[in-house]
XYZ file of C-alpha atoms in Angstrom:
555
model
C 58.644 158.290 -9.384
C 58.852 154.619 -6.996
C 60.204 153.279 -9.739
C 62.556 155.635 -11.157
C 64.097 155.567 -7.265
C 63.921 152.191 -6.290
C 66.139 151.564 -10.285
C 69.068 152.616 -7.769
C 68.745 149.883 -5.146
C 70.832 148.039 -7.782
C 72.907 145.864 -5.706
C 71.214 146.532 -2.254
C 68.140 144.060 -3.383
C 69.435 141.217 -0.726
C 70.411 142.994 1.833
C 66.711 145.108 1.310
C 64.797 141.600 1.250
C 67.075 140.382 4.576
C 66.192 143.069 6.765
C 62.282 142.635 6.887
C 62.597 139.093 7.718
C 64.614 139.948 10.412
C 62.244 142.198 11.616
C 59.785 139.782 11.793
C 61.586 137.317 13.802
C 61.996 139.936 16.063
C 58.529 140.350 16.454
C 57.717 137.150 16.748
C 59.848 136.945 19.966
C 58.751 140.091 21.542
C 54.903 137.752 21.305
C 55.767 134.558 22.474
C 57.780 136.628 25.470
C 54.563 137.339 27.309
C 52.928 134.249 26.342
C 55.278 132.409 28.266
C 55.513 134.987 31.188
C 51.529 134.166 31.651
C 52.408 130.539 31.447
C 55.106 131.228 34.509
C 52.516 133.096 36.789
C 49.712 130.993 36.138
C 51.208 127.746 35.967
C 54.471 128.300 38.077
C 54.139 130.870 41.059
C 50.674 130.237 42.133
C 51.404 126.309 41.649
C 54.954 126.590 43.653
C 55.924 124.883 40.924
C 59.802 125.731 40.259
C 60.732 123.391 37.731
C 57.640 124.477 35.448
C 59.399 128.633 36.324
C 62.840 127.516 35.509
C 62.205 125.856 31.991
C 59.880 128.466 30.856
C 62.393 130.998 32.291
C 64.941 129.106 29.858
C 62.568 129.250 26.757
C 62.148 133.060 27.551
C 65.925 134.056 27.726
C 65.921 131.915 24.446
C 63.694 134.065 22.803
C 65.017 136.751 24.156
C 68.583 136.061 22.701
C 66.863 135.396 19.186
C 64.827 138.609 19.274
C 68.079 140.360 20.102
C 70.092 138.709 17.521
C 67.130 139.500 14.572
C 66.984 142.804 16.157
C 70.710 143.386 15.254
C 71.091 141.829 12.243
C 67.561 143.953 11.031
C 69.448 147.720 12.096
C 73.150 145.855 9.699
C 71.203 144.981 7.034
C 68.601 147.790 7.418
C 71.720 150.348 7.307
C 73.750 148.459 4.764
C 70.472 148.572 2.148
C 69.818 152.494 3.258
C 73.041 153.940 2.871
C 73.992 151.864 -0.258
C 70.612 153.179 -1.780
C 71.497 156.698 -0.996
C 75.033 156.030 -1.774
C 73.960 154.929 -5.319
C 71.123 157.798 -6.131
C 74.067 160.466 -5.321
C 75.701 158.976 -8.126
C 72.694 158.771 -10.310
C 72.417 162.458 -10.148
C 75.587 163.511 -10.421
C 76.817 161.357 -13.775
C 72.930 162.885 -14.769
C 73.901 165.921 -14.140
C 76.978 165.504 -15.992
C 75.121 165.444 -19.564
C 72.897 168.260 -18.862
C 73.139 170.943 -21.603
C 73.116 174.714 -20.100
C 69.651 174.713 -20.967
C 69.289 171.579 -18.356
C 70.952 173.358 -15.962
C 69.157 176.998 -16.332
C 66.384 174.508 -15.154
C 67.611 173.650 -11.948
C 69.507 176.380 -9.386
C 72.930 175.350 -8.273
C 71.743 175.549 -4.557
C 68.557 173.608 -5.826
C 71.155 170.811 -6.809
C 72.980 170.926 -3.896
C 69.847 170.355 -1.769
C 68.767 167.260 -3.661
C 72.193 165.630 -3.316
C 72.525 166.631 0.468
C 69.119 167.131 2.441
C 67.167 165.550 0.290
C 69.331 162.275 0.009
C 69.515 162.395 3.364
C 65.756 162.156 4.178
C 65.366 159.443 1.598
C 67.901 157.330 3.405
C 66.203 157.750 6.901
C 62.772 156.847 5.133
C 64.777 153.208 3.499
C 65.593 152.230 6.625
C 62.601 153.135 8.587
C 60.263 151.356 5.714
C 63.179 148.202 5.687
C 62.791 148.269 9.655
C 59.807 149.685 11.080
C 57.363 149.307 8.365
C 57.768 146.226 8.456
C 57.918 145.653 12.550
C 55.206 148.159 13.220
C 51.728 146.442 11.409
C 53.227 143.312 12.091
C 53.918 143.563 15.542
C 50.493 146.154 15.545
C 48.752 142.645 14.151
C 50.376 139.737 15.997
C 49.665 141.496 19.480
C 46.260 142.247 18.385
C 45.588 138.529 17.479
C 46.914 137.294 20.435
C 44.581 139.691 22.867
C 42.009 138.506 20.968
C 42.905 134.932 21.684
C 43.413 135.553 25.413
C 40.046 137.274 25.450
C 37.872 138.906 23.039
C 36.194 140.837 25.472
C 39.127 142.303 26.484
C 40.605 143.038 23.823
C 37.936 144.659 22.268
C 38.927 147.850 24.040
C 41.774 147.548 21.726
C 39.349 148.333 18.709
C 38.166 151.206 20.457
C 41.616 152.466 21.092
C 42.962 152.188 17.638
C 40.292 153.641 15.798
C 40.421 157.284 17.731
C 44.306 157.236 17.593
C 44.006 156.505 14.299
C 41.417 159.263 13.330
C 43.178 161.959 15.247
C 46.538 160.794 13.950
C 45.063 161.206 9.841
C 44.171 164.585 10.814
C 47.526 165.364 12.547
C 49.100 164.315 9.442
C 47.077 166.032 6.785
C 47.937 169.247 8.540
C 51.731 168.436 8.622
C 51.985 167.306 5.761
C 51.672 170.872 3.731
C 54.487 172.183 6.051
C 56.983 169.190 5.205
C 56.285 170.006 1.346
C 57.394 173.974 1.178
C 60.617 173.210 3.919
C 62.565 172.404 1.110
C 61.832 175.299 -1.207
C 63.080 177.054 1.768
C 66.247 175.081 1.917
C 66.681 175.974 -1.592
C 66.841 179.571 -0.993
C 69.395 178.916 2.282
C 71.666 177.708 0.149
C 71.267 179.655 -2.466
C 72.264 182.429 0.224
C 75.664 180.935 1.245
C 76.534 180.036 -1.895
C 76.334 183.417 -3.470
C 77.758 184.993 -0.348
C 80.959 182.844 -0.311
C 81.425 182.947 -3.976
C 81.101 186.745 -4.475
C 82.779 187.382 -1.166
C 85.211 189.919 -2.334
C 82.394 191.667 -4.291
C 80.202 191.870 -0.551
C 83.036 193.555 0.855
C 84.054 195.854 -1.505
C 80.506 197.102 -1.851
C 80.447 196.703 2.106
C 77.133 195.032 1.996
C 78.152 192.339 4.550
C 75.010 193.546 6.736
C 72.789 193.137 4.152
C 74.148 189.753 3.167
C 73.945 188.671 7.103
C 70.060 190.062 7.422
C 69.608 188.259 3.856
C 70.699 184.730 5.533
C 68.802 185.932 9.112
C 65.629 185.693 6.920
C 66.260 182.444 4.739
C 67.078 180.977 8.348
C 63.763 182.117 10.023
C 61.599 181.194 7.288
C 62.911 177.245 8.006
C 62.537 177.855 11.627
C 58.892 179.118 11.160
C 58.351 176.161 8.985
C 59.695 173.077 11.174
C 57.832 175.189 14.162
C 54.374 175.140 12.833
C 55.159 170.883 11.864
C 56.511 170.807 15.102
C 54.181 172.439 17.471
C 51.404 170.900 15.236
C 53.184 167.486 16.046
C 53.165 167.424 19.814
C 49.324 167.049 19.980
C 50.238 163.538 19.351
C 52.177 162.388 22.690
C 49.359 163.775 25.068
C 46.387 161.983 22.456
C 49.429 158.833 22.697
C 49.308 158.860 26.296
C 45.815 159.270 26.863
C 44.730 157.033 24.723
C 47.217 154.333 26.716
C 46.377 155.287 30.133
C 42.580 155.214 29.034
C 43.313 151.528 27.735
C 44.808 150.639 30.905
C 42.210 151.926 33.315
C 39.611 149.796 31.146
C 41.219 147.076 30.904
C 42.462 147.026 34.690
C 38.856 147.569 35.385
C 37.229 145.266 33.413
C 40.175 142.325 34.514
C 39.660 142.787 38.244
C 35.794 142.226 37.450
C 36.410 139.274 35.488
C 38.972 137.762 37.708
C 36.818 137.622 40.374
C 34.260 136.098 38.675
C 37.024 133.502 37.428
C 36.585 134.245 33.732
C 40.103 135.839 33.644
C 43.395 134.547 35.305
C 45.725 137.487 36.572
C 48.939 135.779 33.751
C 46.277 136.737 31.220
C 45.704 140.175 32.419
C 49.368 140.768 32.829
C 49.652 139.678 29.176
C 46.817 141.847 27.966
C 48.405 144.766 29.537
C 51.771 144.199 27.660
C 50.043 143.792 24.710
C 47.817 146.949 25.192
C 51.404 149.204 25.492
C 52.773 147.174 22.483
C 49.588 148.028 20.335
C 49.801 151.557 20.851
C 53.266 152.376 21.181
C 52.959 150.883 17.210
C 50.182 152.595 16.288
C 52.109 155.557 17.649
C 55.685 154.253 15.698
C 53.228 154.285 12.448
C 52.512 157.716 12.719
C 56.231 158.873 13.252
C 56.384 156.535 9.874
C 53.811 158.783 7.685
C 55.829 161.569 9.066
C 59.261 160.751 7.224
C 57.166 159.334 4.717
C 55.396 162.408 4.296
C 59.330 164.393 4.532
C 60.606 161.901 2.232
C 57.881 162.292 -0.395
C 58.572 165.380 -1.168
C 62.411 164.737 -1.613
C 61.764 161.666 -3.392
C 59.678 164.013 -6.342
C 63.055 166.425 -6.486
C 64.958 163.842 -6.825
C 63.563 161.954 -9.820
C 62.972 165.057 -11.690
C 66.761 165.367 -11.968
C 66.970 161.651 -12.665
C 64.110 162.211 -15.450
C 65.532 164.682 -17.033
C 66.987 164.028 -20.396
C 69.680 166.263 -21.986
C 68.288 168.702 -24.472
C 71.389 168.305 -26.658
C 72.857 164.870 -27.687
C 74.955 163.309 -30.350
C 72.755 162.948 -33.650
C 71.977 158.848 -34.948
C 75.612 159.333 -36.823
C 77.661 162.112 -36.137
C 80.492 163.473 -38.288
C 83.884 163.295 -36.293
C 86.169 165.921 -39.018
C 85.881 169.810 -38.352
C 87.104 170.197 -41.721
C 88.215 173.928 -41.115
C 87.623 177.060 -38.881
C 85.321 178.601 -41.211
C 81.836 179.851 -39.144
C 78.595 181.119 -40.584
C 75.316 181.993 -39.212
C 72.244 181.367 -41.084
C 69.179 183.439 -40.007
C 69.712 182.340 -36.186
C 67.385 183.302 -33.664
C 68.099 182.088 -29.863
C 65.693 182.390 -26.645
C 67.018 181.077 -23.273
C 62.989 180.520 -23.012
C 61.003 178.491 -25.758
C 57.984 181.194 -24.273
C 59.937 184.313 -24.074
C 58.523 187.183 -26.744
C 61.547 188.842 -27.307
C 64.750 186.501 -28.519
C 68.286 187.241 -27.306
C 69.339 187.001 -30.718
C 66.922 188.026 -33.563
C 67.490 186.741 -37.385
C 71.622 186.791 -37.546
C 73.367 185.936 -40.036
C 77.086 186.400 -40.595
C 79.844 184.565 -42.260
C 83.806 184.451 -40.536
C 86.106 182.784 -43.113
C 89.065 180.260 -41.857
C 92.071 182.508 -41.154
C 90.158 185.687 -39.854
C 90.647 187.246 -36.496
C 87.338 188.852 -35.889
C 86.176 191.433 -32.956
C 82.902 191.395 -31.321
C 82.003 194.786 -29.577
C 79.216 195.855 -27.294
C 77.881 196.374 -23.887
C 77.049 194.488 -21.091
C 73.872 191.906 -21.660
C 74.366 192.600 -25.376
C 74.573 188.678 -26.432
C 77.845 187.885 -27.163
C 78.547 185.365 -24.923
C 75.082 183.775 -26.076
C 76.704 183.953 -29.501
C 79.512 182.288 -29.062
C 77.799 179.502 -26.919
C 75.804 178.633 -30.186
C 79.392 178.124 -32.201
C 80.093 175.435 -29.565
C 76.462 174.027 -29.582
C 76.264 174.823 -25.676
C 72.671 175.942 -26.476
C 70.725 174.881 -29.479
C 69.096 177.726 -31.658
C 65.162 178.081 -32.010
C 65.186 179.434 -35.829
C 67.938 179.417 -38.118
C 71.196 177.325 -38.636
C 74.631 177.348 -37.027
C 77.856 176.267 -39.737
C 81.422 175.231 -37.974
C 83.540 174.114 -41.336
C 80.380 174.242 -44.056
C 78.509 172.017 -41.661
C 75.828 172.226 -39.466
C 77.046 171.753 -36.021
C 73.885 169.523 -34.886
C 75.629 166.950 -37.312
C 78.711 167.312 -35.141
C 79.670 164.609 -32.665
C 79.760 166.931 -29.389
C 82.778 166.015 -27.785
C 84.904 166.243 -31.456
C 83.136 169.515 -31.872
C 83.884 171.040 -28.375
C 87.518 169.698 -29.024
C 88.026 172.042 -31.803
C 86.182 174.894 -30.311
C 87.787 176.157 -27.268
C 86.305 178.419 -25.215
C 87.987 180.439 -22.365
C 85.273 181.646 -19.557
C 84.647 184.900 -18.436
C 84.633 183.151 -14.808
C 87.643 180.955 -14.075
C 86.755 178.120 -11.864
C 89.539 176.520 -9.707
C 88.843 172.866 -8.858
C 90.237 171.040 -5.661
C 93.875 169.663 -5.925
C 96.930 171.009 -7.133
C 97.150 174.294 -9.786
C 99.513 172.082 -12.016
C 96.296 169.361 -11.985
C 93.978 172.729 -12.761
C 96.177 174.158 -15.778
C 96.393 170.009 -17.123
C 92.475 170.104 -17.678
C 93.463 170.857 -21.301
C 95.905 168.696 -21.623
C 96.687 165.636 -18.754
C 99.723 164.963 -20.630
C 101.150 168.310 -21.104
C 105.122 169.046 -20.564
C 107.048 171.112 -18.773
C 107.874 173.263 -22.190
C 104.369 172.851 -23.018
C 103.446 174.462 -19.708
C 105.825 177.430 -20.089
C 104.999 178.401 -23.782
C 101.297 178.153 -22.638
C 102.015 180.441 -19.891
C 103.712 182.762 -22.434
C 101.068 182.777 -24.529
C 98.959 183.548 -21.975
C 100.545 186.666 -21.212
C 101.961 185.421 -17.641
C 105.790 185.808 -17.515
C 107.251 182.169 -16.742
C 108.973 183.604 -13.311
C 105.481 184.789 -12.281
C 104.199 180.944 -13.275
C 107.025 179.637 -11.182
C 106.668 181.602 -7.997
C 102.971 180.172 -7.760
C 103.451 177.122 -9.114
C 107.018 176.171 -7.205
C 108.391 173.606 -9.321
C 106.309 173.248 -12.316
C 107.498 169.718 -12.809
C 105.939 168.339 -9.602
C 103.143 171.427 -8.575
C 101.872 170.056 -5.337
C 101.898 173.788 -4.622
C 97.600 173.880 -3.356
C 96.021 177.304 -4.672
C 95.846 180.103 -2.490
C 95.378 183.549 -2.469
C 98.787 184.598 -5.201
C 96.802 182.526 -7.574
C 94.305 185.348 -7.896
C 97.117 187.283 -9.417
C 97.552 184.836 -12.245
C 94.367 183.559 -13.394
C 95.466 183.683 -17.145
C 97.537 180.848 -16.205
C 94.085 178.590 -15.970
C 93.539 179.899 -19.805
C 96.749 179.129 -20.724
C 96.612 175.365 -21.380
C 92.629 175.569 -21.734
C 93.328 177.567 -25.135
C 95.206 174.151 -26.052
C 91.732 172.158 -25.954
C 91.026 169.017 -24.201
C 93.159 165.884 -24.314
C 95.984 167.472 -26.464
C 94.330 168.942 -29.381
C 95.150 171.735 -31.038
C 91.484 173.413 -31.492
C 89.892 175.462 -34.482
C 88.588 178.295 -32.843
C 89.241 180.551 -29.392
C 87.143 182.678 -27.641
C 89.295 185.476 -25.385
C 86.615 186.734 -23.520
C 88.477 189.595 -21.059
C 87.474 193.161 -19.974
C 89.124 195.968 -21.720
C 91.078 196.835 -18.669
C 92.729 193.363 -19.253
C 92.969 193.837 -22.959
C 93.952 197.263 -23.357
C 94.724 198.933 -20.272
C 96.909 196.307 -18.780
C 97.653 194.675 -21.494
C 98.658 191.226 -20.150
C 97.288 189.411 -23.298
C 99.413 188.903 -26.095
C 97.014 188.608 -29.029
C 99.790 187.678 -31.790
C 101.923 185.375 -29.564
C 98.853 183.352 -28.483
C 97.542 182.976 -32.395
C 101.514 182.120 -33.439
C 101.765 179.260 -30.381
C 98.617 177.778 -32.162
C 100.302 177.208 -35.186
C 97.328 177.153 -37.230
C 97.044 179.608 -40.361
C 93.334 178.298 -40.832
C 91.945 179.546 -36.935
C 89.355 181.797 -36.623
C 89.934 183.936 -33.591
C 86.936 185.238 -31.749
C 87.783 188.168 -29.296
C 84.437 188.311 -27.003
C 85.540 192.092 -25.724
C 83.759 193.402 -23.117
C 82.441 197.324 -23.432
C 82.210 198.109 -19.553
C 85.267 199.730 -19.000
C 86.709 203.479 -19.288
C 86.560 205.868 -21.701
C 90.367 205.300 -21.948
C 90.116 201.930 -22.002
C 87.517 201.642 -24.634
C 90.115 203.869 -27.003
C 93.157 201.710 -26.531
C 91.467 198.758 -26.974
C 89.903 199.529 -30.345
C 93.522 200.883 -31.118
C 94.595 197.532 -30.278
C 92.113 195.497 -31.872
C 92.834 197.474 -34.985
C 96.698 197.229 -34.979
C 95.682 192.980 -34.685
C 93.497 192.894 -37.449
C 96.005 195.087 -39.555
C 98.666 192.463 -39.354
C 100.716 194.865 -36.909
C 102.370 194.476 -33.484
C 100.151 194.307 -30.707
């Protein structure tokens, strides 16, 4: 998992190496600062000695200047290496994401993504820069102040020892107990997105079924659960500020005790106790900065395993060792092909088919809701990859198929039309960038959307800067129209219409011969995907239709 993550630092490596050494410097300031205040009591005041105060004043503004200029240049750097790191696992995941088959995907939710690109970046960024930064700064600073107590005076400074072990001990135990809380927050994230997501993008099916209550209550309880989460980390948390502060003002009273006894006796000079004391709050307030540390470590580590299993995961479907680039024609045939979305399931979706369609055919598939015939069509384009059995696109098998000539030929219109950001003229060009203005409007024709219609959403179809809104709803065929085209300007093999009989039949907006004429292929195999969910009525006129297609009549 380290290394699959720390692949992405990529370019980052200097600026990750700089910030450390920055840190260090810094430390090494903050030491030498009450060193030389010591040296300025002891050697200065009680002397009257004002030449001795004012050069070791100089050398501490010195270091103080350095300290502050390491300081700075540590929180660039340290920010520079974080977000670049973050910047560049984003993009990791999303060109991995990009070869995922829908088998890939079924693996991971959409609001699963979403949280591993957001939240979970997000917490691996703040962990970079606090291990850059503090990880650094804390045990060194922890060990440098501890060294030079000891140095001062061992006696001393053994009350350090005592200190650090029972902050240490209570903080292990504060962090074992946090720990399991920080690991199931994000599952609950998961399900909080999942929640908005499927609220905004069914919204008009929430309020036509008025279940906008239950959709608000269903959020209420996604929310709570992350509240009830972070409170038990929380609350579990603040036992460590009074243990902090305890443990400080214990080490203060001890060593204030134990100086005044030894500075009377003349063992101890009061610079050196004033330098113990600094060191005592800069020991424990990084003790204290290490166990904020194991915190975010202990956030981070669970984001950092959801993140690499999207970077590990390999696409189930690639391009074979040497693919074949010619669909030769749109001839289909299924040889004794059984299909599971799940490898474990008992019962396939599709059981032992086997069917032949013959270049030139327009064939029908009928039947209900759940019935498999998207999942059959999904195997033409080698979306999915069957268990058992073969799939044939032009007498070959389409594993032998480079994928992208393959989808090329085999276009497939979506039950679910999916508008992407920009213009609709940029939406309709996603089958072809380079498409005309006549292209556009014969598209549109085929499609079944009068060109007036086009034009009133569109404005002017030759520069559409028109953004989508709410009219578009009214002409969604128009996003079909240059998709039945294929991608990058070809003219594809096969075309799945997948619409419900009330668009079919009842409403008739699809024009079944003009959209296999536009084509102008003889040798196309058209696949209408019909849906079986609407009326009685419906049902009748669009088998009345279907037959009046496949008879060679007018539609």
């Amino acid at each position: 998992m380290i290394k699959t993550l720390a692949k992405q630092i990529k370019e980052y490596k200097s600026a990750s190496l700089v910030t450390p050494i920055f840190m260090i410097l810094e430390v090494a300031m903050e030491m030498v600062i009450p060193l030389l205040m010591a040296s300025i009591i002891d050697d200065g005041v009680q002397a009257g000695d004002m030449k001795h105060i004012f050069a070791i004043g100089c050398y501490m503004i010195l270091a103080a200047i350095v300290g502050l200029f390491a300081g700075v240049m540590g929180g660039k750097y340290g920010a520079k290496a974080s977000t670049g790191f973050a910047r560049n696992l984003r993009e990791a995941m999303y060109e991995n994401i990009q070869t995922f088959s829908f088998s890939n995907i079924d693996k991971f939710s959409t609001a699963g993504l979403v949280t591993r690109m957001t939240t979970d970046v997000t917490n691996i960024q703040n962990a970079y820069q606090m291990l850059l930064r503090m990880c650094f700064r804390a045990p060194v600073s922890l060990i440098c102040a501890m060294l030079m107590a000891f140095l001062i005076n061992a006696r001393v400074a053994s009350i350090y020892l005592v200190a650090v072990v029972f902050l240490g001990i209570v903080i292990i135990f504060i962090m074992r107990a946090v720990s399991k809380y920080f690991s199931e927050v994000f599952k609950k994230y998961d399900d909080l997105n999942a929640s908005v997501q499927e609220n905004v993008a069914a919204q008009r099916v929430v309020k036509a079924y008025v279940r906008e209550d239950y959709e608000i209550d269903k959020f209420h309880k996604a929310s709570y659960n992350i509240y009830k989460m972070f409170k038990k980390a929380e609350c579990t948390m603040t036992y460590v500020w009074p243990v902090m502060q305890f443990t400080v003002y214990g080490c203060i009273l001890g060593i204030s005790w134990l100086g005044a006894h030894m500075i009377v006796a003349s063992q101890l000079t009061t610079g050196e106790l004033m330098s113990l004391l600094t060191y005592c709050m800069t020991i424990l307030m990084n003790l204290m900065m290490l166990a904020m540390i194991f915190v975010m470590m202990t956030m981070s580590a669970a984001s950092a395993k959801r993140i690499a299993e999207v970077l590990e995961e390999k696409a189930d479907i690639t391009n074979p060792e040497q693919p074949d680039y010619d669909v030769t024609d749109g001839s289909i045939r299924f040889d004794h092909v059984t299909f599971r979305y799940n490898k474990q399931s008992e019962k396939p979706v599709l059981d032992d088919l086997n069917f032949e369609i013959k270049a030139g055919e327009t064939i029908g598939i009928l039947g209900g809701t759940g019935s498999s015939k998207t999942s059959l069509v999904n195997l033409i384009s080698r979306l999915y990859d069957v268990n058992e059995g073969t799939v044939y696109v032009g007498g070959k098998n389409v594993r032998n198929y480079d994928l992208e000539t393959l989808r090329n030929e085999v276009s497939v219109v979506l039950q679910k039309n999916v508008l992407f950001s920009g213009t609709i003229l940029e939406n309709l060009r996603w089958g072809d960038e380079n498409a005309t203005g006549q292209e556009m409007e014969a598209a549109c024709r085929a499609a079944g959307v009068p060109f007036t219609g086009a034009l009133y959403v569109l404005g002017d179809i030759r520069g559409g800067f028109m953004r989508p809104n709410t009219i578009w709803q009214r002409w969604r065929n128009l996003a079909e129209a240059l998709e039945l085209k294929g991608t990058r300007g070809t003219r594809p093999t096969f075309h799945d219409l997948r619409h419900t009989f009330a668009t079919m039949a009842v409403a008739a907006h699809v024009d079944i011969k003009a959209i296999s004429a536009s084509m102008g292929h003889s040798n196309a195999a058209m696949t209408l995907n019909i849906y079986a969910d609407a009326t009685a009525e419906g049902k009748q006129r669009a088998a009345q239709t279907m037959q009046t297609v496949l008879s060679g009549g007018e539609a």
